[in-house]
mmCIF file of C-alpha atoms in Angstrom:
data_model
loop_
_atom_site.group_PDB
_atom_site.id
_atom_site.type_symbol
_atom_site.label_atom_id
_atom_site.label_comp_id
_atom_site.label_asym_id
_atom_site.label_seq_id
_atom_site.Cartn_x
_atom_site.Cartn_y
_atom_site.Cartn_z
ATOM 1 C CA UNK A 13 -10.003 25.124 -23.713
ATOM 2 C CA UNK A 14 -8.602 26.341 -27.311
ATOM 3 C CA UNK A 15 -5.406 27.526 -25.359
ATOM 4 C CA UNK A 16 -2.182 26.841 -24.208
ATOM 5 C CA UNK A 17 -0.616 28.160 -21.028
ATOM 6 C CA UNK A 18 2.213 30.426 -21.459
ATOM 7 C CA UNK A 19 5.234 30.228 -19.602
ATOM 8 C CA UNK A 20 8.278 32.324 -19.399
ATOM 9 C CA UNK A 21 11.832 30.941 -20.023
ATOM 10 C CA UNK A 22 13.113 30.495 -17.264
ATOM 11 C CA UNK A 23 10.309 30.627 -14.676
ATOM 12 C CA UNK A 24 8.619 28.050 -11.727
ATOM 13 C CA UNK A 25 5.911 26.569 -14.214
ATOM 14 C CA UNK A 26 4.063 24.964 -10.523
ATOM 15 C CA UNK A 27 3.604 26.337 -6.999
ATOM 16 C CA UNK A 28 1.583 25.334 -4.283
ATOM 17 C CA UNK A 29 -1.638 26.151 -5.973
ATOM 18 C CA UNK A 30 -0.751 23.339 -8.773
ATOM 19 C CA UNK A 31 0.688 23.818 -12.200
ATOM 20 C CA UNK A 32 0.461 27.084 -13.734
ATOM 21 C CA UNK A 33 -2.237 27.220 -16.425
ATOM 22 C CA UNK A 34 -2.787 30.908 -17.058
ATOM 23 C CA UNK A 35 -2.184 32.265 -20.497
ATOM 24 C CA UNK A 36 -0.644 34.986 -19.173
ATOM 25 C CA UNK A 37 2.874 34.993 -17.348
ATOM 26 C CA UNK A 38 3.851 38.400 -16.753
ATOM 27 C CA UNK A 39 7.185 40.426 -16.345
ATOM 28 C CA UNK A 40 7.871 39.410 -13.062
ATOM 29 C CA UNK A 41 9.871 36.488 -11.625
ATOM 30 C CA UNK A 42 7.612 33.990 -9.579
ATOM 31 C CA UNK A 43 8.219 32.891 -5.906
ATOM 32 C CA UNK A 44 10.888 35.177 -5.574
ATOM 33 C CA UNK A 45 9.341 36.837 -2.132
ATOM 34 C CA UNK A 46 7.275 34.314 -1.141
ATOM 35 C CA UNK A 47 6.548 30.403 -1.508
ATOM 36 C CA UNK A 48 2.729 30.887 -1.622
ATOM 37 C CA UNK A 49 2.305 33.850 -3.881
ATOM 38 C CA UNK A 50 3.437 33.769 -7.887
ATOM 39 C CA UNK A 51 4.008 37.078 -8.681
ATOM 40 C CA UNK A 52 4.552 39.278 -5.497
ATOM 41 C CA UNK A 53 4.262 42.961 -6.480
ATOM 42 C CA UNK A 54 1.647 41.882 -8.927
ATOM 43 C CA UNK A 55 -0.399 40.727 -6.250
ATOM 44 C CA UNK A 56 0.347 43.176 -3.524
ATOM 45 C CA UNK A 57 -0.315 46.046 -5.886
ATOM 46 C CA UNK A 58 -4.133 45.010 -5.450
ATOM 47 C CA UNK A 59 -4.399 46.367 -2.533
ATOM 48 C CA UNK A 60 -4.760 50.004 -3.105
ATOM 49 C CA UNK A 61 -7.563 48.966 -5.812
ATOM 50 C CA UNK A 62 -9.322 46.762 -3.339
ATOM 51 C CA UNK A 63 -9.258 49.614 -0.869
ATOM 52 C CA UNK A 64 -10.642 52.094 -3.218
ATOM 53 C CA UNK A 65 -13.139 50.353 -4.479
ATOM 54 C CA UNK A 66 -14.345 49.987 -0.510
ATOM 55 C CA UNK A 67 -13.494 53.697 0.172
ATOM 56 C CA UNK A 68 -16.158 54.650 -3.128
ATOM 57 C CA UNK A 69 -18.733 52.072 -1.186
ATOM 58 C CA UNK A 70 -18.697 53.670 1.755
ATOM 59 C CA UNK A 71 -18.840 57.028 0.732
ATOM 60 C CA UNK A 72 -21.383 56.765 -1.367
ATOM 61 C CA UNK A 73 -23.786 54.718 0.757
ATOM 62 C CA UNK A 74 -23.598 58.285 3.241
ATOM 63 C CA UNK A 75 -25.324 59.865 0.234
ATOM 64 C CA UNK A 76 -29.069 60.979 1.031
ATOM 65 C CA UNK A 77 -30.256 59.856 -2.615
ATOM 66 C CA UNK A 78 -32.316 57.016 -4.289
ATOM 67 C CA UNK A 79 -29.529 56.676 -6.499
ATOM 68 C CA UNK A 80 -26.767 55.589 -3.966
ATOM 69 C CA UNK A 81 -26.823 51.437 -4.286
ATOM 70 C CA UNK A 82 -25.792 51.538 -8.017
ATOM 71 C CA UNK A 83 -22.935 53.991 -6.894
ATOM 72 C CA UNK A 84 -22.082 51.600 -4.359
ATOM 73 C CA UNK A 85 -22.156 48.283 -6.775
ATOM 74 C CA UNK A 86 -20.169 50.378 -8.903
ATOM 75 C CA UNK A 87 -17.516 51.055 -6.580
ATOM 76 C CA UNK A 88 -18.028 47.526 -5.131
ATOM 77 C CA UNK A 89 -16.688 46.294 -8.960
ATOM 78 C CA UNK A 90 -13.471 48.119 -8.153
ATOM 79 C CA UNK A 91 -12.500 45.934 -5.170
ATOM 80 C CA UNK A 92 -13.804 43.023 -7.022
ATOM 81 C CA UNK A 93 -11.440 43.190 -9.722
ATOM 82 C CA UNK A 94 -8.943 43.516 -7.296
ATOM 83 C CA UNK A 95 -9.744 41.198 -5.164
ATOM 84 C CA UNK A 96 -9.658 38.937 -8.747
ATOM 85 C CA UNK A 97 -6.230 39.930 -9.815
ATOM 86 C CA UNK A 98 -4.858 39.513 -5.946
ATOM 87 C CA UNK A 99 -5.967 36.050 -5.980
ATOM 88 C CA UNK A 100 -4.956 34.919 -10.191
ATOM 89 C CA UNK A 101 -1.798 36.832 -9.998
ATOM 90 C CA UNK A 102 -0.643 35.159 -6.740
ATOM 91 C CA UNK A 103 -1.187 31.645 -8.089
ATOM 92 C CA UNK A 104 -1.770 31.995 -12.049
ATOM 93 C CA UNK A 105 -4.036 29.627 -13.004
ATOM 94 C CA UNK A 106 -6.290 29.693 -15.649
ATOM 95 C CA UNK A 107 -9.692 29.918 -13.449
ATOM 96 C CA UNK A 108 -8.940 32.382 -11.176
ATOM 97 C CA UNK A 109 -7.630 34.724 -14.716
ATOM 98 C CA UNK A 110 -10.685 34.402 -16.163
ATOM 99 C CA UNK A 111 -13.754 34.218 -13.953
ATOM 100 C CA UNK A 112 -11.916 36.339 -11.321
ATOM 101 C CA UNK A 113 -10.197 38.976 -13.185
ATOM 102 C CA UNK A 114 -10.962 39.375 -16.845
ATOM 103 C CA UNK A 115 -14.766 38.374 -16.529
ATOM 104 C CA UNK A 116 -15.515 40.714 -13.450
ATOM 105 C CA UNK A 117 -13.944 43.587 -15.768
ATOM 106 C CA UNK A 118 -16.847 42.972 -18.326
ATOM 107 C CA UNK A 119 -19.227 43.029 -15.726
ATOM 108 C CA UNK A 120 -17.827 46.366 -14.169
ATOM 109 C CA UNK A 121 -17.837 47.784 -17.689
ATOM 110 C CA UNK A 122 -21.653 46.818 -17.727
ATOM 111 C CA UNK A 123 -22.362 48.848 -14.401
ATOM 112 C CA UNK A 124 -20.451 51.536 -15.275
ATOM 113 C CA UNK A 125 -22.487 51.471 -18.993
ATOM 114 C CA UNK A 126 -25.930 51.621 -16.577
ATOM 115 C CA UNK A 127 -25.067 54.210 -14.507
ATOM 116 C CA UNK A 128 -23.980 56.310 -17.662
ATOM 117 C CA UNK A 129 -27.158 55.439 -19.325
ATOM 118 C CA UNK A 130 -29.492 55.973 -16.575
ATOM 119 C CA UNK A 131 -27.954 59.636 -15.869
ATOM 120 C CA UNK A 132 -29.533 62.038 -13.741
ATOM 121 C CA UNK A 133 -33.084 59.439 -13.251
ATOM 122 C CA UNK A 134 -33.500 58.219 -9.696
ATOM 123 C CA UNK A 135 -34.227 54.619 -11.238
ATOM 124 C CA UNK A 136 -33.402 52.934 -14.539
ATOM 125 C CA UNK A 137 -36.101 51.170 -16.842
ATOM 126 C CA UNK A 138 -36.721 47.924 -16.581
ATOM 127 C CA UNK A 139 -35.560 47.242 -20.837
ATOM 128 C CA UNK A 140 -31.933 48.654 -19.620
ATOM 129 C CA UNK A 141 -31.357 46.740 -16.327
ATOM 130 C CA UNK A 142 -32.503 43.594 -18.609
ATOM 131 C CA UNK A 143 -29.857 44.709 -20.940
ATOM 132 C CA UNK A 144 -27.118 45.323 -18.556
ATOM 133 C CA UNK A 145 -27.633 42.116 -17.325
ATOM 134 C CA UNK A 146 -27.795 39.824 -20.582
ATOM 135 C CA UNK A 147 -24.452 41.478 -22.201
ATOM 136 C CA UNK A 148 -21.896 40.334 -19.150
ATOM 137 C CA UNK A 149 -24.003 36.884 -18.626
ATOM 138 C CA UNK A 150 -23.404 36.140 -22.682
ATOM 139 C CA UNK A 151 -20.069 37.585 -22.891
ATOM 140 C CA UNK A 152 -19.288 35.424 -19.964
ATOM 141 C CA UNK A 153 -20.670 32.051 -21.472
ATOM 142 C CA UNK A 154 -18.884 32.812 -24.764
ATOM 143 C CA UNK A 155 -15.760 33.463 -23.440
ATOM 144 C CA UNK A 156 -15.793 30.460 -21.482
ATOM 145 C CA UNK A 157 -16.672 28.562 -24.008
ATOM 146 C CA UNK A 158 -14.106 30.119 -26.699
ATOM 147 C CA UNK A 159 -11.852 31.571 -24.246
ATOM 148 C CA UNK A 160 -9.571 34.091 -26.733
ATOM 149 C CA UNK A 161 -8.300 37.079 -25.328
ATOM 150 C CA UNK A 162 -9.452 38.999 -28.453
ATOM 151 C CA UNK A 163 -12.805 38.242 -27.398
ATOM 152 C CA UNK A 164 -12.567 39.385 -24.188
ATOM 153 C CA UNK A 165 -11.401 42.726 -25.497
ATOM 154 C CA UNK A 166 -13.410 43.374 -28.004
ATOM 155 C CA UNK A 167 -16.594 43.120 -25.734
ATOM 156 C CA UNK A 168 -14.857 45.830 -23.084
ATOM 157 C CA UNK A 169 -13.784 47.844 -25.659
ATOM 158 C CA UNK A 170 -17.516 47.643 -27.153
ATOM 159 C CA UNK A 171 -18.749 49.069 -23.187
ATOM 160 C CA UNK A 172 -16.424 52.013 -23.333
ATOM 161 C CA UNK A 173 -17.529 52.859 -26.711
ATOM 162 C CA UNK A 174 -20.773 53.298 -24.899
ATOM 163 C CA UNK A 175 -19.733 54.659 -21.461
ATOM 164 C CA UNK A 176 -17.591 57.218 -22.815
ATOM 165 C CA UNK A 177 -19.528 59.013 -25.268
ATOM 166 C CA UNK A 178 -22.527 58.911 -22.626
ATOM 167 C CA UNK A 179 -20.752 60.770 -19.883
ATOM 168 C CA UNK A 180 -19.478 63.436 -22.239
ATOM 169 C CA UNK A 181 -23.406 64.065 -23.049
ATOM 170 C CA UNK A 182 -24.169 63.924 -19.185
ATOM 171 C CA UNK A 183 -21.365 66.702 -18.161
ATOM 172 C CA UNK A 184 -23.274 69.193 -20.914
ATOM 173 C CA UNK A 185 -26.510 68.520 -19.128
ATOM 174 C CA UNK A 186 -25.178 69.909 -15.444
ATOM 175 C CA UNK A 187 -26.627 73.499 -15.290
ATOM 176 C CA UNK A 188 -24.291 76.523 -15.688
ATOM 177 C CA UNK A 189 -27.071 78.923 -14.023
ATOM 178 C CA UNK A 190 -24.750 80.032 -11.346
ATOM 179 C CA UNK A 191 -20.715 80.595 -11.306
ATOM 180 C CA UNK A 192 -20.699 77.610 -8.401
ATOM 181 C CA UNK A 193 -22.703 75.360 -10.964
ATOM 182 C CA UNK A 194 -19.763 76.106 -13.859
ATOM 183 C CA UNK A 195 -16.996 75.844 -11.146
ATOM 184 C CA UNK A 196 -18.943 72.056 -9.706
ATOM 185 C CA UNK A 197 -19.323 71.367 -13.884
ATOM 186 C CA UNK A 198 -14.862 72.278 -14.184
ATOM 187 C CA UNK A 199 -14.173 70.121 -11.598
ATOM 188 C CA UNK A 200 -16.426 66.742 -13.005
ATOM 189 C CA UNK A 201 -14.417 66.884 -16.399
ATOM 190 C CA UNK A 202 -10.862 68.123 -14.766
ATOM 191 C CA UNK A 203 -11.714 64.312 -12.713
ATOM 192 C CA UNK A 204 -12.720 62.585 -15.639
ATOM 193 C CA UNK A 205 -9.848 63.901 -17.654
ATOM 194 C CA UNK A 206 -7.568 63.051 -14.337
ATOM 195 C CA UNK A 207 -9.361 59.716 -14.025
ATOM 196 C CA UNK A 208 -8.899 58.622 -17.838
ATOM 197 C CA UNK A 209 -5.377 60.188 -18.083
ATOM 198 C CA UNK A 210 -4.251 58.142 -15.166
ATOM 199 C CA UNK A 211 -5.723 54.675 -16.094
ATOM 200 C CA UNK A 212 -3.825 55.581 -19.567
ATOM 201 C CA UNK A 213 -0.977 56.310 -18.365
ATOM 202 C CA UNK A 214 -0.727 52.980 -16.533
ATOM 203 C CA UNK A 215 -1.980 51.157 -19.659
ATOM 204 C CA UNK A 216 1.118 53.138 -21.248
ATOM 205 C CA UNK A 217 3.637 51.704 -18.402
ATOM 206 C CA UNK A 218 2.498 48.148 -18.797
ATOM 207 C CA UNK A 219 2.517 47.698 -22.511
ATOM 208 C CA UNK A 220 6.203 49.338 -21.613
ATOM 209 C CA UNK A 221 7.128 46.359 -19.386
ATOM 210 C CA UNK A 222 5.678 44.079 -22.241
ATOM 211 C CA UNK A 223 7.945 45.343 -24.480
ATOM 212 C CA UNK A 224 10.858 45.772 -22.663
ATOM 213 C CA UNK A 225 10.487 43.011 -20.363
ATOM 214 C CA UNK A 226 14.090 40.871 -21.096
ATOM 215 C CA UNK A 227 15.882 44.397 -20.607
ATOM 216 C CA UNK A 228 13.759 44.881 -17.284
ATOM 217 C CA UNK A 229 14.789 41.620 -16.046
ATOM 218 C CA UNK A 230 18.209 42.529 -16.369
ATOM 219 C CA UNK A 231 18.435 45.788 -15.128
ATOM 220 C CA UNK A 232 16.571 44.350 -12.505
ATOM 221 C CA UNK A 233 19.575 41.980 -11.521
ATOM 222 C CA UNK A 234 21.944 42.588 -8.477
ATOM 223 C CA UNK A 235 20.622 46.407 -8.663
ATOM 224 C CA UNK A 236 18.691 45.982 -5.005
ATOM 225 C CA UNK A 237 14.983 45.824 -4.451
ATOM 226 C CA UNK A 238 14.162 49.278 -4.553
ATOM 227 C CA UNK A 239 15.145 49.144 -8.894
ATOM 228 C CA UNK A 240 13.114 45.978 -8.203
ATOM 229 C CA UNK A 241 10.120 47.375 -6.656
ATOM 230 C CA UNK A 242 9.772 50.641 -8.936
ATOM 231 C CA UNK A 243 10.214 48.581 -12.209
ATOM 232 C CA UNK A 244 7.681 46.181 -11.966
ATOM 233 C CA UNK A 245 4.997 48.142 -14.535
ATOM 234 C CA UNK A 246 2.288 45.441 -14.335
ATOM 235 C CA UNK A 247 2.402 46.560 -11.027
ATOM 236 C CA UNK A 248 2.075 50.093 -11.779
ATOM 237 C CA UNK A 249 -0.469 49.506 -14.091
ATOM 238 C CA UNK A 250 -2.259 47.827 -11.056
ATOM 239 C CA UNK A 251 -1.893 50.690 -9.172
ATOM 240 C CA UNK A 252 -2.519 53.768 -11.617
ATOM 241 C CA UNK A 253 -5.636 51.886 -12.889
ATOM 242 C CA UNK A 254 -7.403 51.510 -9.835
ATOM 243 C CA UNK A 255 -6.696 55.791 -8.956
ATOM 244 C CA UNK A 256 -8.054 56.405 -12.195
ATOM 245 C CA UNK A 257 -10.920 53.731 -12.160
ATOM 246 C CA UNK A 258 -12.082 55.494 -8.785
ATOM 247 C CA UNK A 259 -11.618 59.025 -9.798
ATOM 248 C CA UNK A 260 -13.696 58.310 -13.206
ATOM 249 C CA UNK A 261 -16.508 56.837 -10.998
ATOM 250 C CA UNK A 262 -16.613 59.378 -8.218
ATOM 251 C CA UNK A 263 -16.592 62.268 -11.164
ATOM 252 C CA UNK A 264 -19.530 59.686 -12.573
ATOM 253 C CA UNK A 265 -21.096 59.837 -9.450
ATOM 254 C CA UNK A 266 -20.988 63.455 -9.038
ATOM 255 C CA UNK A 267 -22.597 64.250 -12.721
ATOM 256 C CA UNK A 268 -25.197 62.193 -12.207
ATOM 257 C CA UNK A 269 -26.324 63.514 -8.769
ATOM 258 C CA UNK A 270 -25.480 67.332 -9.774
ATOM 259 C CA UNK A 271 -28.187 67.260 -13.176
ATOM 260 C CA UNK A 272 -31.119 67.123 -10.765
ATOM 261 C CA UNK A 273 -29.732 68.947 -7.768
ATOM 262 C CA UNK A 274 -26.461 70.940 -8.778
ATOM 263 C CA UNK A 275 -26.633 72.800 -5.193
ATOM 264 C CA UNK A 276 -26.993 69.417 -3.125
ATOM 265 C CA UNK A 277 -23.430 67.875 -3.411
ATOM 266 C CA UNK A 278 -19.852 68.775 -3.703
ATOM 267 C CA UNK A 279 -16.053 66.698 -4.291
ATOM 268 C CA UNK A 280 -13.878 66.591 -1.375
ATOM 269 C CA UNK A 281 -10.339 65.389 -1.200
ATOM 270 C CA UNK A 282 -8.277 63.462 1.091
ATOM 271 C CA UNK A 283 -4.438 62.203 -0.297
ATOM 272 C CA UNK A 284 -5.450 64.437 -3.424
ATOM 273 C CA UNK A 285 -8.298 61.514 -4.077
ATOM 274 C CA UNK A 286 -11.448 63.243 -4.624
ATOM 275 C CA UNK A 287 -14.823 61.733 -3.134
ATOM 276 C CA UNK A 288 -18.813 63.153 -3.156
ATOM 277 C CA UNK A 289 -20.562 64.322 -0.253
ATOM 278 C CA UNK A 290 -23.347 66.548 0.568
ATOM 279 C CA UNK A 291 -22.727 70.284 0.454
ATOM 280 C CA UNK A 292 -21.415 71.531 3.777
ATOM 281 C CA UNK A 293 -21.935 75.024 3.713
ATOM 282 C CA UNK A 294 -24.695 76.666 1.772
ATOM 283 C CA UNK A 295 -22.629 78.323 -1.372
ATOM 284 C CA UNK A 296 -23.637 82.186 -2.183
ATOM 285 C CA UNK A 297 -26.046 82.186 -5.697
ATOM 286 C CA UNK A 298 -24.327 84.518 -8.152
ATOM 287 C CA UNK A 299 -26.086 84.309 -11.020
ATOM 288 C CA UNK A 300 -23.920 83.896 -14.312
ATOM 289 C CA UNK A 301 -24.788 86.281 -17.266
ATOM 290 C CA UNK A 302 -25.650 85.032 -20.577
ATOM 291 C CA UNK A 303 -24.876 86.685 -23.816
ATOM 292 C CA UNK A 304 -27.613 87.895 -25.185
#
């Protein structure tokens, strides 16, 4: 496979899935909670992301708009990936890292790419849904062919070079004509800026409990579960990523819908978690003044 599965000293190197044959172990012990799931808070922290990912599905399949399916596959990829990572970190084998949690991130990265690219258009050419489709399906064979992490990263790294750049050009195309069109176009980037700041912050917390991970494990020790619980940072990463991931999308979805029809839709919140839906009351048209 052109890799070795990594263990950490002192850990169950089998459970009842078989032996372990991820590359990855992280910084939590295994089987301490349960016989039948590796890392425990690692897995459980899933949930949320799986949840979100249905929460964007739904709520965008309400929207009156041609557009609304590739909002829905996008949010769709959310629960995917953590549906993925439930099911590799609970049992850690090499299959279930790759094809169900790093692969369906390249993938994701892909839809999020086309929905960038195909902006404020009800439908995307044919050339870009061709192209969206060949990148994941050759980054997939190659990685499972040469299955190095650096790989792997490179190509999502290569997507978000792309994405990112593309949605900063979409928020300057949302009309400023009246002052609720500059307040709608304030809220899309304070998201995106929420979104992204989020997901870093979590990246932030689990290169942390890389780092730090032997001092973790023993502050962890005869401290009760609570220190045990709110120092597990893969977890948190888990859990901040899939806020942000949601946030970035519904703020995607928003942009997108608001270049065509700015007066049509509007963010609501519920928990502080923002989500698109059609405009409920008809908002007063004051004009904004330009400088001559």
């Amino acid at each position: 496979m052109g890799f070795q599965p990594f263990h950490r000293p002192g850990q169950k190197t089998f459970g009842p899935w078989g032996n372990h044959t991820s590359s990855l172990d992280w910084c939590e012990d295994n089987y301490t909670h349960s016989s039948h799931i590796a890392e425990f808070y690692n897995t459980l922290s899933n949930v949320p992301f799986i949840l979100l990912g249905l929460w964007g599905v739904y709520t965008s399949s309400r929207l009156n708009h041609p557009a609304r399916l590739r909002f829905m596959i996008a949010h769709s990829f959310i629960s995917i990936i953590g549906v993925g990572s439930f099911i590799f970190h609970g049992t850690l084998l090499w299959h279930a890292q790759v094809m169900l949690d790093e692969l369906p991130m390249i993938w994701s990265g892909a839809m999020f790419m086309y929905v960038t690219l195909v902006g404020g258009k009800a439908h995307g050419s044919v050339g870009l849904k061709a192209a969206v489709t060949i990148i994941p399906v050759a980054v997939s064979w190659l990685y499972l062919r040469y299955p190095y992490p650096v790989l792997h990263e490179v190509a999502y790294g290569a997507l978000q070079a792309i994405t990112v750049p593309g949605i900063i050009q979409l928020v300057k195309q949302l009309p400023t004509v009246t002052a609720s069109h500059v307040r709608s176009r304030q809220e899309c980037k304070s998201n995106f800026l929420k979104g992204a700041g989020t997901f870093l912050l979590g990246f932030a917390i689990w290169n942390i409990d890389n780092l730090l991970c032997e001092g973790l494990t023993g502050l962890r020790e005869g401290r009760g579960e609570w220190v045990n619980m709110l120092t597990q940072g893969h977890a948190w990463w888990h859990l901040l990523t899939g806020i942000g991931a949601s946030r970035v999308v519904m703020a995607l979805t928003h942009v997108t819908l608001s270049i065509q029809r700015p007066d049509d839709f509007e963010f609501a919140y519920i928990l502080g978690l923002p989500y698109v839906r059609h405009v409920q009351q008809p908002r007063p048209r004051i004009v904004v003044a330009k400088d001559s």
